[in-house]
Short mmCIF file of C-alpha atoms and ligand atoms in Angstrom, two decimals:
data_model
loop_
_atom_site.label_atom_id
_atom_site.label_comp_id
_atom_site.label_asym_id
_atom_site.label_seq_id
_atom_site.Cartn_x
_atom_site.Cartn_y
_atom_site.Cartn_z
CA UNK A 247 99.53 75.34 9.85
CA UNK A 248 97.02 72.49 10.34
CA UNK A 249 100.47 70.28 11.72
CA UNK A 250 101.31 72.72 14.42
CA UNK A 251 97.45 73.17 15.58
CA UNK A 252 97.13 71.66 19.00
CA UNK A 253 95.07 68.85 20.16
CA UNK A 254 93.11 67.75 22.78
CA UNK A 255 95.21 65.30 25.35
CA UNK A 256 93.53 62.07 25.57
CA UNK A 257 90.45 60.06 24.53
CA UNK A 258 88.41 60.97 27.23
CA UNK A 259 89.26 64.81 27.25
CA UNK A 260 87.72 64.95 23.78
CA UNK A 261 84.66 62.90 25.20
CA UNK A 262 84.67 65.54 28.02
CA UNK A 263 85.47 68.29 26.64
CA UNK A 264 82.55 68.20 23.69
CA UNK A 265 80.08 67.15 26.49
CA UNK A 266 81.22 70.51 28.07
CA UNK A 267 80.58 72.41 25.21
CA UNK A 268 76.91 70.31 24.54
CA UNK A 269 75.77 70.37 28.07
CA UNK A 270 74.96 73.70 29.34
CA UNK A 271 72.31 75.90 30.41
CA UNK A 272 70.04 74.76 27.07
CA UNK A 273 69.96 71.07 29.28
CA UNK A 274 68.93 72.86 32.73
CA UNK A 275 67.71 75.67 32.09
CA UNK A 276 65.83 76.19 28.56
CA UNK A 277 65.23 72.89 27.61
CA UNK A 278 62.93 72.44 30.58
CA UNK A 279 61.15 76.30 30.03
CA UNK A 280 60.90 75.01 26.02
CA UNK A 281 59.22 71.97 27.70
CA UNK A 282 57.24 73.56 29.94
CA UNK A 283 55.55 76.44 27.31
CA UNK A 284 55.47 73.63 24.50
CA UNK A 285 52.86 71.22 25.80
CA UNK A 286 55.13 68.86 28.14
CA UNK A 287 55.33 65.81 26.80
CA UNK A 288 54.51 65.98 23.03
CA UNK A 289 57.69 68.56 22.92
CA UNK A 290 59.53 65.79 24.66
CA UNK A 291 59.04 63.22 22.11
CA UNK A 292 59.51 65.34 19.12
CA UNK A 293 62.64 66.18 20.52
CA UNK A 294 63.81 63.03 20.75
CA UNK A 295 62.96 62.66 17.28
CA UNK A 296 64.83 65.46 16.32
CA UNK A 297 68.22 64.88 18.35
CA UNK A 298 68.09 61.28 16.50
CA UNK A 299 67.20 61.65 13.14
CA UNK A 300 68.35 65.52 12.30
CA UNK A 301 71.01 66.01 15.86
CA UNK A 302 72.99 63.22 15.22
CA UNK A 303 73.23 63.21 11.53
CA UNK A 304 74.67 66.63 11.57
CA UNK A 305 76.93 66.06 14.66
CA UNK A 306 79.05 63.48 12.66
CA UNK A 307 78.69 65.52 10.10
CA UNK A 308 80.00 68.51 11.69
CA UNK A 309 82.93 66.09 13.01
CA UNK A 310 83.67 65.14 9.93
CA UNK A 311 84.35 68.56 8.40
CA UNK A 312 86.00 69.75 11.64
CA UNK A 313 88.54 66.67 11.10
CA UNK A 314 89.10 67.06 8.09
CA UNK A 315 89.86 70.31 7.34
CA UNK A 316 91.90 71.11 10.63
CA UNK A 317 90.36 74.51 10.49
CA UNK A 318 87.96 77.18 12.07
CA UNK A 319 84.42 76.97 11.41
CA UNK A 320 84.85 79.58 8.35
CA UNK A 321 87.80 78.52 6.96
CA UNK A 322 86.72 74.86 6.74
CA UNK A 323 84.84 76.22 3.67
CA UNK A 324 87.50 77.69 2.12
CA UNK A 325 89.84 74.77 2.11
CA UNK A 326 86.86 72.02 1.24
CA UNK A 327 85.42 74.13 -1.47
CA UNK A 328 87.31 77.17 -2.17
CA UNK A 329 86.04 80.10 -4.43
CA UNK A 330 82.69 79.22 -3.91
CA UNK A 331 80.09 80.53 -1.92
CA UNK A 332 79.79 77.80 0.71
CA UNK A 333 81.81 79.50 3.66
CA UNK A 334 78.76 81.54 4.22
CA UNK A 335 77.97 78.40 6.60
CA UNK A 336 81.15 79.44 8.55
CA UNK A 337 80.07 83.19 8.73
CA UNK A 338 76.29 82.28 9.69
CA UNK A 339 77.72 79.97 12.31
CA UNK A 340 80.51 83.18 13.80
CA UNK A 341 77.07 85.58 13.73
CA UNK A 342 75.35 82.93 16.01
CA UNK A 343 78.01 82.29 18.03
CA UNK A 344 78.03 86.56 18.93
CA UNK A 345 74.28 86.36 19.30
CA UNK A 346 73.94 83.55 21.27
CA UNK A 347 76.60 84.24 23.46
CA UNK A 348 74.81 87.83 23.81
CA UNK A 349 72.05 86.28 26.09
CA UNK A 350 73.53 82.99 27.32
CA UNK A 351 76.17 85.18 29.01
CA UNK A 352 73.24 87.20 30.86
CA UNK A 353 71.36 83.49 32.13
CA UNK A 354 75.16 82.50 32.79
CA UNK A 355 75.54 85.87 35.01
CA UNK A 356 72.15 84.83 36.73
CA UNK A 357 73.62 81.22 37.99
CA UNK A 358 76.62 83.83 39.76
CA UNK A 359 73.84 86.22 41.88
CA UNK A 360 72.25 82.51 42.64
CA UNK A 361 75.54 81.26 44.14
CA UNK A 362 75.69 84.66 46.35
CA UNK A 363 72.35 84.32 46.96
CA UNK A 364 72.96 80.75 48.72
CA UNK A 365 75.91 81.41 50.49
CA UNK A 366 74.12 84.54 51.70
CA UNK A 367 71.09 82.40 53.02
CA UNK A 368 68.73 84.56 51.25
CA UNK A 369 67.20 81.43 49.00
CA UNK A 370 66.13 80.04 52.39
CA UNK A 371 62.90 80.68 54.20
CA UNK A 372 60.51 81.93 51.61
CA UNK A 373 57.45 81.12 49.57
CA UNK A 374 57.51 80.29 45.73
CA UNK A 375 55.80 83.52 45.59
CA UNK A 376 58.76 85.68 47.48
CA UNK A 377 61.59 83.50 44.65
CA UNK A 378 58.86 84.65 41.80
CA UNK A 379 58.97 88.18 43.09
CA UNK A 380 62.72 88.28 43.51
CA UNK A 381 63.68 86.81 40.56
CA UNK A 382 61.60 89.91 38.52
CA UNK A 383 63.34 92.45 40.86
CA UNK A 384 66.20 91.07 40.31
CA UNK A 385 66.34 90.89 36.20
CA UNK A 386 64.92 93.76 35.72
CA UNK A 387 67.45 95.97 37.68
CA UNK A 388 69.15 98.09 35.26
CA UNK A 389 72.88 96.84 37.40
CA UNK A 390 73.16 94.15 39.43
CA UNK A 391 72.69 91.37 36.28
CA UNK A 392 74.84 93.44 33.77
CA UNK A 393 77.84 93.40 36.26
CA UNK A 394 77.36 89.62 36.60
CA UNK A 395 77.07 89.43 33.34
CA UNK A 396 80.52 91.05 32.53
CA UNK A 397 82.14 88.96 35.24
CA UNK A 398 80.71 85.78 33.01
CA UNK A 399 82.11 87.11 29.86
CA UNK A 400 85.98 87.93 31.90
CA UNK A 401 85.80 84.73 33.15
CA UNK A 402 85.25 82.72 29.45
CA UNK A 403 87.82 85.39 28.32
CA UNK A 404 90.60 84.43 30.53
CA UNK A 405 89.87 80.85 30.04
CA UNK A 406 90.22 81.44 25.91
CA UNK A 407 93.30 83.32 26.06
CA UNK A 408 94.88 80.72 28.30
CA UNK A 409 94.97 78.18 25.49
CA UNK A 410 92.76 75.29 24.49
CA UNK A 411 94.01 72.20 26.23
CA UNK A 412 94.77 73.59 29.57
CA UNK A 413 91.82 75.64 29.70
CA UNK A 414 88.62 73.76 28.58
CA UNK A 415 89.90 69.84 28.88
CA UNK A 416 90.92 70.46 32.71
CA UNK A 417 88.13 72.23 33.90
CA UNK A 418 85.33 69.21 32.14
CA UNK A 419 87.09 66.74 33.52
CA UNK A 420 85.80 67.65 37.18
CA UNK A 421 82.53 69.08 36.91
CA UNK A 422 81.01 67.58 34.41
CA UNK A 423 80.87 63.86 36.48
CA UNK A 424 79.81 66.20 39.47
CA UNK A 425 77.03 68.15 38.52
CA UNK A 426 75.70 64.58 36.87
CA UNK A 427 75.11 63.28 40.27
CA UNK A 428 73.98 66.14 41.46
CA UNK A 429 70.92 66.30 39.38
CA UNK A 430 70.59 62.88 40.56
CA UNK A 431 70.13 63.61 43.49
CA UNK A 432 68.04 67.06 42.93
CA UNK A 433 66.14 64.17 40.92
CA UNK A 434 65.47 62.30 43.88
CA UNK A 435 64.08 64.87 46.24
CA UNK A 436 62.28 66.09 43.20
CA UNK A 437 59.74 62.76 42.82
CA UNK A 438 59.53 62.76 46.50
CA UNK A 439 57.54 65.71 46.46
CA UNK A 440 53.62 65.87 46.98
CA UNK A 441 51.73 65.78 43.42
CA UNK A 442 55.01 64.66 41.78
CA UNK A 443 53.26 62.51 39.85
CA UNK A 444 51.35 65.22 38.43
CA UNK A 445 54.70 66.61 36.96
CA UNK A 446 55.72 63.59 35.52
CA UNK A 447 52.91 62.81 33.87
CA UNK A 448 52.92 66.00 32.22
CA UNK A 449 56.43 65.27 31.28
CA UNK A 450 56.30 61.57 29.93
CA UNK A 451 52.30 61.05 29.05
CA UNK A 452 51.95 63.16 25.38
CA UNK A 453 49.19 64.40 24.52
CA UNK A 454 49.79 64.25 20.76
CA UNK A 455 47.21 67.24 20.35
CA UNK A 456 49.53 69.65 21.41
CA UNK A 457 51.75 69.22 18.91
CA UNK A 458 51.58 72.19 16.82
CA UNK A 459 53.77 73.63 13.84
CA UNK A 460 55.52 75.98 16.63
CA UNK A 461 56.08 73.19 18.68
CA UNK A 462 57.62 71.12 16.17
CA UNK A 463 59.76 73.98 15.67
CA UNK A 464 60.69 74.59 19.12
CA UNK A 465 61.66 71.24 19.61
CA UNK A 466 63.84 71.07 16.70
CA UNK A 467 65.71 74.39 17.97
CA UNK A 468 66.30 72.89 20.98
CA UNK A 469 67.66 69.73 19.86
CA UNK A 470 70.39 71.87 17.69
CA UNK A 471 71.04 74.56 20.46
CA UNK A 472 71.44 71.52 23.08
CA UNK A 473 73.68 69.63 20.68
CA UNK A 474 75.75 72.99 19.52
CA UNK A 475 75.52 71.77 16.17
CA UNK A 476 74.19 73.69 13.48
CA UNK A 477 76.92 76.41 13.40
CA UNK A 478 79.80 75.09 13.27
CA UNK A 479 81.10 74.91 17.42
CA UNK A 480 81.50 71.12 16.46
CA UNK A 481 83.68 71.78 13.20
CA UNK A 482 85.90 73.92 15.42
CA UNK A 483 86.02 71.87 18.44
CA UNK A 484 86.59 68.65 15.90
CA UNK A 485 89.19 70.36 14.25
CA UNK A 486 91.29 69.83 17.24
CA UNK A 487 90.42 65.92 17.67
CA UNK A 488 93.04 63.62 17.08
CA UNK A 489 93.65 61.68 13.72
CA UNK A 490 92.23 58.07 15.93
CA UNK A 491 88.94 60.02 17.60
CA UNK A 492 86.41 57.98 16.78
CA UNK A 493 84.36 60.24 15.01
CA UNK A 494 81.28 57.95 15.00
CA UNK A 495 81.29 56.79 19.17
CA UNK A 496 82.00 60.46 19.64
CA UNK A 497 78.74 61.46 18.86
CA UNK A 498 76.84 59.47 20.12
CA UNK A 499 78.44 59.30 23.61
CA UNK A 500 78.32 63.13 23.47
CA UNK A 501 74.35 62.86 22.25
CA UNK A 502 73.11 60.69 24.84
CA UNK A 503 74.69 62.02 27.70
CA UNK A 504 73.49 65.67 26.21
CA UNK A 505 70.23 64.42 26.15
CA UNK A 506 70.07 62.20 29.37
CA UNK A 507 71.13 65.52 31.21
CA UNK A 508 68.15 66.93 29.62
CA UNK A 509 65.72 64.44 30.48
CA UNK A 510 67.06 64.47 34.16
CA UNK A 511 66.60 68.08 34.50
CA UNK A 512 62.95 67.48 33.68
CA UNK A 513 62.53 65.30 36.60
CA UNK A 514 64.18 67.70 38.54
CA UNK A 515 62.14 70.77 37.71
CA UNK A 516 58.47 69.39 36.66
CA UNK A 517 57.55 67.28 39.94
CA UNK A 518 58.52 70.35 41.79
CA UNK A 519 57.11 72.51 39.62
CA UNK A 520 53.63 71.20 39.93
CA UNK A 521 53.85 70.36 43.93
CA UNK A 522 54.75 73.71 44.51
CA UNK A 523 52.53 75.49 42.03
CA UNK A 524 54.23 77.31 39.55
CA UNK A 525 53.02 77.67 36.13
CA UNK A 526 55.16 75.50 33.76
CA UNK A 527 54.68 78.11 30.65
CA UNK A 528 56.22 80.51 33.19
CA UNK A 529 59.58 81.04 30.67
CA UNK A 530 63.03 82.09 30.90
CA UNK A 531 62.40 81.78 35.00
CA UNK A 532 60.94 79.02 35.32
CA UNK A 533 63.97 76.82 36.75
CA UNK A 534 65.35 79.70 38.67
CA UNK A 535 62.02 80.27 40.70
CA UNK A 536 61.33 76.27 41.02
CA UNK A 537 64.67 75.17 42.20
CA UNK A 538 64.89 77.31 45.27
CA UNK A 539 61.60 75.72 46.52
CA UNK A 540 63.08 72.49 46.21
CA UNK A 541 66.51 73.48 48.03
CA UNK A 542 64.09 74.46 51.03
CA UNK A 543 62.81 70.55 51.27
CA UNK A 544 66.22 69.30 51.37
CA UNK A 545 68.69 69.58 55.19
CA UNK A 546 71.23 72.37 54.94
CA UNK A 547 69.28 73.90 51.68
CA UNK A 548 71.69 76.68 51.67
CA UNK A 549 74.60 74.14 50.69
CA UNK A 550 72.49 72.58 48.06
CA UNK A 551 71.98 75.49 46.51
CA UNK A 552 75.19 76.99 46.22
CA UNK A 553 76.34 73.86 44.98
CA UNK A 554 74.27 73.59 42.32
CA UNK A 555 74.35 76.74 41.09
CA UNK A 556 78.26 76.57 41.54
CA UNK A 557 78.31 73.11 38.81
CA UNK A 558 74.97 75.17 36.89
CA UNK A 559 77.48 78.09 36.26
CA UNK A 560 80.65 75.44 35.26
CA UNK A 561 78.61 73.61 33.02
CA UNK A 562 77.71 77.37 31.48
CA UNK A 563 81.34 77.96 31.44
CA UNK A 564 82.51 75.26 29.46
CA UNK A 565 79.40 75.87 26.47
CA UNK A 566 80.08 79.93 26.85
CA UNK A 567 83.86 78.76 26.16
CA UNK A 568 83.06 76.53 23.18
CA UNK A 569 80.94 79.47 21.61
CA UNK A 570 83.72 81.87 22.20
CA UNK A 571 86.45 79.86 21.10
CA UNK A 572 84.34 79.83 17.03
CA UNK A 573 84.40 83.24 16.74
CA UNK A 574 88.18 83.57 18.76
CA UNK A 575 89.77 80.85 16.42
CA UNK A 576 87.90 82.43 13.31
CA UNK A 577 89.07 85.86 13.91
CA UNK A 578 92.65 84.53 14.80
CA UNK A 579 92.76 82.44 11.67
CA UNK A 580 91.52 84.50 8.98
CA UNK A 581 92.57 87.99 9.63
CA UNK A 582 95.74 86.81 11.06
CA UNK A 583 95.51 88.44 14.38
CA UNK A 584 96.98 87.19 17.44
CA UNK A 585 94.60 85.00 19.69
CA UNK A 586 94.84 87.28 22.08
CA UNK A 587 93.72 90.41 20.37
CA UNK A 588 90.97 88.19 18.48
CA UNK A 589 89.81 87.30 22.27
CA UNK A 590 89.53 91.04 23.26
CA UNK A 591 87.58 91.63 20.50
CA UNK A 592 85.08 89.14 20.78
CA UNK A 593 84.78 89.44 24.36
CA UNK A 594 83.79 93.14 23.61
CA UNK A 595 81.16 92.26 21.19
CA UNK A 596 79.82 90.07 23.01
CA UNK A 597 79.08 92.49 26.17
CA UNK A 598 77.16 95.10 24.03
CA UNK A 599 74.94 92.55 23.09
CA UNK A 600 74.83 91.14 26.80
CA UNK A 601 74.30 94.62 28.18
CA UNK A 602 71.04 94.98 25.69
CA UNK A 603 69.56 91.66 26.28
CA UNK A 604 69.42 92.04 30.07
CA UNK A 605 68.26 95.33 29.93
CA UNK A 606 65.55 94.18 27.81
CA UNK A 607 64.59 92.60 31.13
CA UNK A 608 63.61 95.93 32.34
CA UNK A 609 64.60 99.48 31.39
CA UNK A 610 64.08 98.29 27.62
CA UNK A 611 61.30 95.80 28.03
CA UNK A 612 59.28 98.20 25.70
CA UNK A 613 61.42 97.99 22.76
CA UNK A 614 60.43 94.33 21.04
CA UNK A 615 61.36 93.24 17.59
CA UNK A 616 58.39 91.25 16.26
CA UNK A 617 56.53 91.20 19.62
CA UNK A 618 59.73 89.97 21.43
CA UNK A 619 62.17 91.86 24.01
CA UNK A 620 65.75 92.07 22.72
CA UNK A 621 66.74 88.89 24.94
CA UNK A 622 63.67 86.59 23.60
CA UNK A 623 64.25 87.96 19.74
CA UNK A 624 68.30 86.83 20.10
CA UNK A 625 66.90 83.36 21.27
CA UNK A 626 64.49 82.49 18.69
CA UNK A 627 66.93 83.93 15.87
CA UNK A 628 69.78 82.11 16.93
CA UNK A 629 67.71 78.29 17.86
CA UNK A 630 64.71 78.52 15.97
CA UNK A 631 66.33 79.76 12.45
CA UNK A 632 70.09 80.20 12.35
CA UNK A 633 71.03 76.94 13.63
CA UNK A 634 68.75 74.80 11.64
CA UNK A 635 69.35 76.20 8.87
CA UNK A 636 73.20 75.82 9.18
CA UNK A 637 72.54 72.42 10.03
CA UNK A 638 70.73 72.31 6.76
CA UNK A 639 73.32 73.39 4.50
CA UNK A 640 76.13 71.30 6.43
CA UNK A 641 74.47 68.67 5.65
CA UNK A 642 73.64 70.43 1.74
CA UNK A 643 77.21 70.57 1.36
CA UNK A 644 79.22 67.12 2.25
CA UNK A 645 75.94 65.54 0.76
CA UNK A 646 76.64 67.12 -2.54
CA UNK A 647 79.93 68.58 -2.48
CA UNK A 648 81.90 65.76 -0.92
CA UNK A 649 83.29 62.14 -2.32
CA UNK A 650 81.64 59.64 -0.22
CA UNK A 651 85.06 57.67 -0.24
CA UNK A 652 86.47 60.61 1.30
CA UNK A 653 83.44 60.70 3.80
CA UNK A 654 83.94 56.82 4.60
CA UNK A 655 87.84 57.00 5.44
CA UNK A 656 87.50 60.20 7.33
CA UNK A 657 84.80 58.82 9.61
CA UNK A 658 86.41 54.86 9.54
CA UNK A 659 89.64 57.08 10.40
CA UNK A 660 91.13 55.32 6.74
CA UNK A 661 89.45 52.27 7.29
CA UNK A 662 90.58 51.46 10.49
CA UNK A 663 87.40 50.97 12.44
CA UNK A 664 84.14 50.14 11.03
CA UNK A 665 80.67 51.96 10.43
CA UNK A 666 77.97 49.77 10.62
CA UNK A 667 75.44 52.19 9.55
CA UNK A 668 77.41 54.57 6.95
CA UNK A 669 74.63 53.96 4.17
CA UNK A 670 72.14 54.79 6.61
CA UNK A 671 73.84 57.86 8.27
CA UNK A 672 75.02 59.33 4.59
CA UNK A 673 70.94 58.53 3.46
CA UNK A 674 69.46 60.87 6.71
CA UNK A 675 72.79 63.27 6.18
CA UNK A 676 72.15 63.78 2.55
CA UNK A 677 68.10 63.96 2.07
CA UNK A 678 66.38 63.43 5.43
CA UNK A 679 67.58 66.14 7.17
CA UNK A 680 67.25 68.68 4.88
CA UNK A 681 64.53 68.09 3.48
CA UNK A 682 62.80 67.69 7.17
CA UNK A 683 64.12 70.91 8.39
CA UNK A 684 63.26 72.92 5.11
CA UNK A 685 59.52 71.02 5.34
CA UNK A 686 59.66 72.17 9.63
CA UNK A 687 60.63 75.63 8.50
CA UNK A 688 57.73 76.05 5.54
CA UNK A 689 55.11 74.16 7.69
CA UNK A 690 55.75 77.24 10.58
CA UNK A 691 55.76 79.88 8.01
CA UNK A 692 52.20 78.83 7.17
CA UNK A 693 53.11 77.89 3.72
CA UNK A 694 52.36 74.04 3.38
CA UNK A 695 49.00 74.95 5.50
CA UNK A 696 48.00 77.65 2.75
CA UNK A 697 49.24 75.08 0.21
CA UNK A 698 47.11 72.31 1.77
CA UNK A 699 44.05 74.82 1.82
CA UNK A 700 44.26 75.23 -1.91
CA UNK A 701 43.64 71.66 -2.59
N1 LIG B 810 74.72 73.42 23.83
C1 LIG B 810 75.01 74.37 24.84
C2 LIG B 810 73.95 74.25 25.91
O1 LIG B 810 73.11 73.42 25.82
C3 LIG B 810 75.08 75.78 24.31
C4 LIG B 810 76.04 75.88 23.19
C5 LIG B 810 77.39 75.79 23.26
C6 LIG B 810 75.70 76.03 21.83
N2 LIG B 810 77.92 75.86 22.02
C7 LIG B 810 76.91 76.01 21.13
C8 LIG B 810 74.50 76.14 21.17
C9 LIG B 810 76.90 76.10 19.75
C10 LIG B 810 74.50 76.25 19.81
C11 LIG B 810 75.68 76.21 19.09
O2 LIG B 810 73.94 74.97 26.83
#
């Protein structure tokens, strides 16, 4: 089976293509909310500690499994270490990819009433109170954001069925250069502002006595839900790389520009934030209600708008396609259903649990589940616990389970091209990062602090 699987075209459709599937709405949209409720700054540099010394790591990792095995996410496990218990990684990783999916599609369906919205001139000509105001009216309708949302979930669907290549390599290959200058140029008009130094100095200037055990927590769920690692969407998307990918260059192309996209959107929405006066710990909203106020600086605001939120909503498309495709190519492979029938039924998962999280906006803002609404709970589940700890026992399992000459010629593709730093990446792969992520999740759980108190 693994000779027939197909492949991604060329070298830069697998660079493109896994930058689709990194750089989403966790770059534009919740990295900068994360930011903005996490202290600014401190978050900001604990993240970058994170994507370097856990994200990486467990990218090439992830690659390196993917490769290897030519399979699924699930399967992986089965061929690398069958009969044992270690293919409860894959099965974590399809359980995220239903759950996260459940309230990415609903921000997804969001960036679609925000395209409407600019064509219909409606984002024009009103205070940042009016897009605060809106943007709760509009959530928290019990009909408007669930029909948006199903559109979202079609719209992956028909891109899944229609096959891998065709599907997700065409459609990077156009937007993803596009929206980059785009935020450029949002960028631009951004720092331009009045008080936009204000905004970047909460953004760049820590203040390292914000950084708290939750913080250090959020940051590191942002760095894996920004990356997609930690569940196995990089196994599955690797398993389709060709036998010369460069594994290593890969992921680190894929990391910066993941994490330059980030940074930009920063710029774009903190300047603006603060010259327009919104409150940065304003959540889930915060970029939809800032980024109309900037549209309104800029000539011909309308077309600003509806082009961003056009390349916003690609750049959703091509992650909500990369989390679909786990759970479509794990159902396909292991029960042996067609690809089509494994699509249907993911796609129809995945709208129960979009319907609940946007309703959790509104009609079931009541119900929480440990203080959170249904939309917030998926979230933190999913970043702050799921996707660490998958990334955790990834990195458990080639550390201990695998030869590190098989390791070495898988990522040197046999020896072929060098790695400079394979003692150092194997050291970080095979106690660092574990060990840091198990120590992140005991220091939030209050354990080392009651351990510490003892003393
Ligand atoms: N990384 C994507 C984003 O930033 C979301 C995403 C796609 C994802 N595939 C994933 C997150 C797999 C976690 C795991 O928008």
């Amino acid at each position: 089976m693994s000779n027939q699987r197909v492949t991604f075209g060329s070298k830069l459709g697998v660079i493109l293509a896994t930058v689709g599937c990194a750089v989403g709405l966790g770059n534009i949209w919740r990295f900068p909310y994360m930011l903005g409720s996490n202290g600014g700054a401190a978050f900001l540099l604990v993240y970058l500690l994170c994507i370097l010394l856990l994200g990486l790591p467990v990218m090439i990792t992830e690659f390196f499994i993917g490769r290897h095995s030519h399979r699924n996410a699930a399967g992986a496990f089965k061929i690398m270490a069958p009969g044992t218990k270690w293919s409860i990684i894959g099965y974590n990783g399809v359980l995220a990819a239903f759950l996260i999916l459940g309230f990415y599609s609903v921000v997804s369906g969001w960036t679609l009433e925000y395209i409407m919205q600019a064509f219909s001139g409606s984002l024009i000509g009103k205070s940042a109170a009016d897009f605060k105001a809106e943007f709760t009216n509009f959530s928290s309708d019990a009909l408007r954001p669930i029909i948006w949302t199903f559109v979202f979930i079609a719209m992956t669907h028909i891109i899944i069925v229609s096959g891998v290549k065709k599907g997700i390599e065409r459609a990077s290959k156009v937007m993803m250069p596009l929206l980059f200058l785009i935020l450029i140029a949002l960028c631009i008009r951004s720092v331009t502002l009045p008080n936009a130094g204000e905004g970047l100095t909460f953004l760049f200037k820590p203040d390292f006595s914000k950084i708290t055990s939750s913080v250090v927590l959020s940051a590191m769920g942002q760095a894996f839900f920004s990356l997609s690692i930690g569940m196995g969407c990089l196994i599955t998307y690797a398993s389709y790389f060709k036998q010369d990918t460069n594994l290593q260059t890969t992921a680190l192309q894929v990391t910066i520009l993941d994490t330059l996209v980030a940074v930009l959107a920063g710029v774009m929405i903190f300047p603006a934030v603060f010259s327009f006066g919104i409150a940065p710990t304003a959540g889930p909203e915060l970029v939809f209600i800032t980024l109309p106020n900037v549209f309104e600086q800029l000539p011909m605001g309308w077309l600003w708008s509806a082009v961003f939120f056009i390349l916003l909503a690609l750049a959703a498309l091509t992650s909500t396609i990369s989390l679909h495709e786990v759970a479509t190519a794990y159902v396909h492979e292991e029960y042996n259903v067609s690809r089509k029938r494994a699509a249907w039924f993911v796609s129809a998962g995945v709208l129960v649990f979009g319907v609940i999280s946007s309703l959790s906006f509104g009609l079931l803002k009541e119900y929480t589940i440990g203080g959170m609404i249904f939309f917030d709970a998926l979230d933190y589940l999913t970043a702050k616990i799921m996707l660490p700890l998958g990334g955790m026992l990834i990195c458990i399992f080639v550390g201990t389970r695998i030869d590190r000459k098989i390791l070495k010629a898988e990522l040197t593709n046999e020896g072929t091209i060098p790695f400079l730093f394979f003692n150092t990446y194997a050291f970080f792969m095979k106690y660092i990062a574990p060990v840091a992520i198990g120590l992140i999740f005991l220091n939030e759980s209050g354990l080392i602090h009651r351990i510490i108190e003892l003393f």
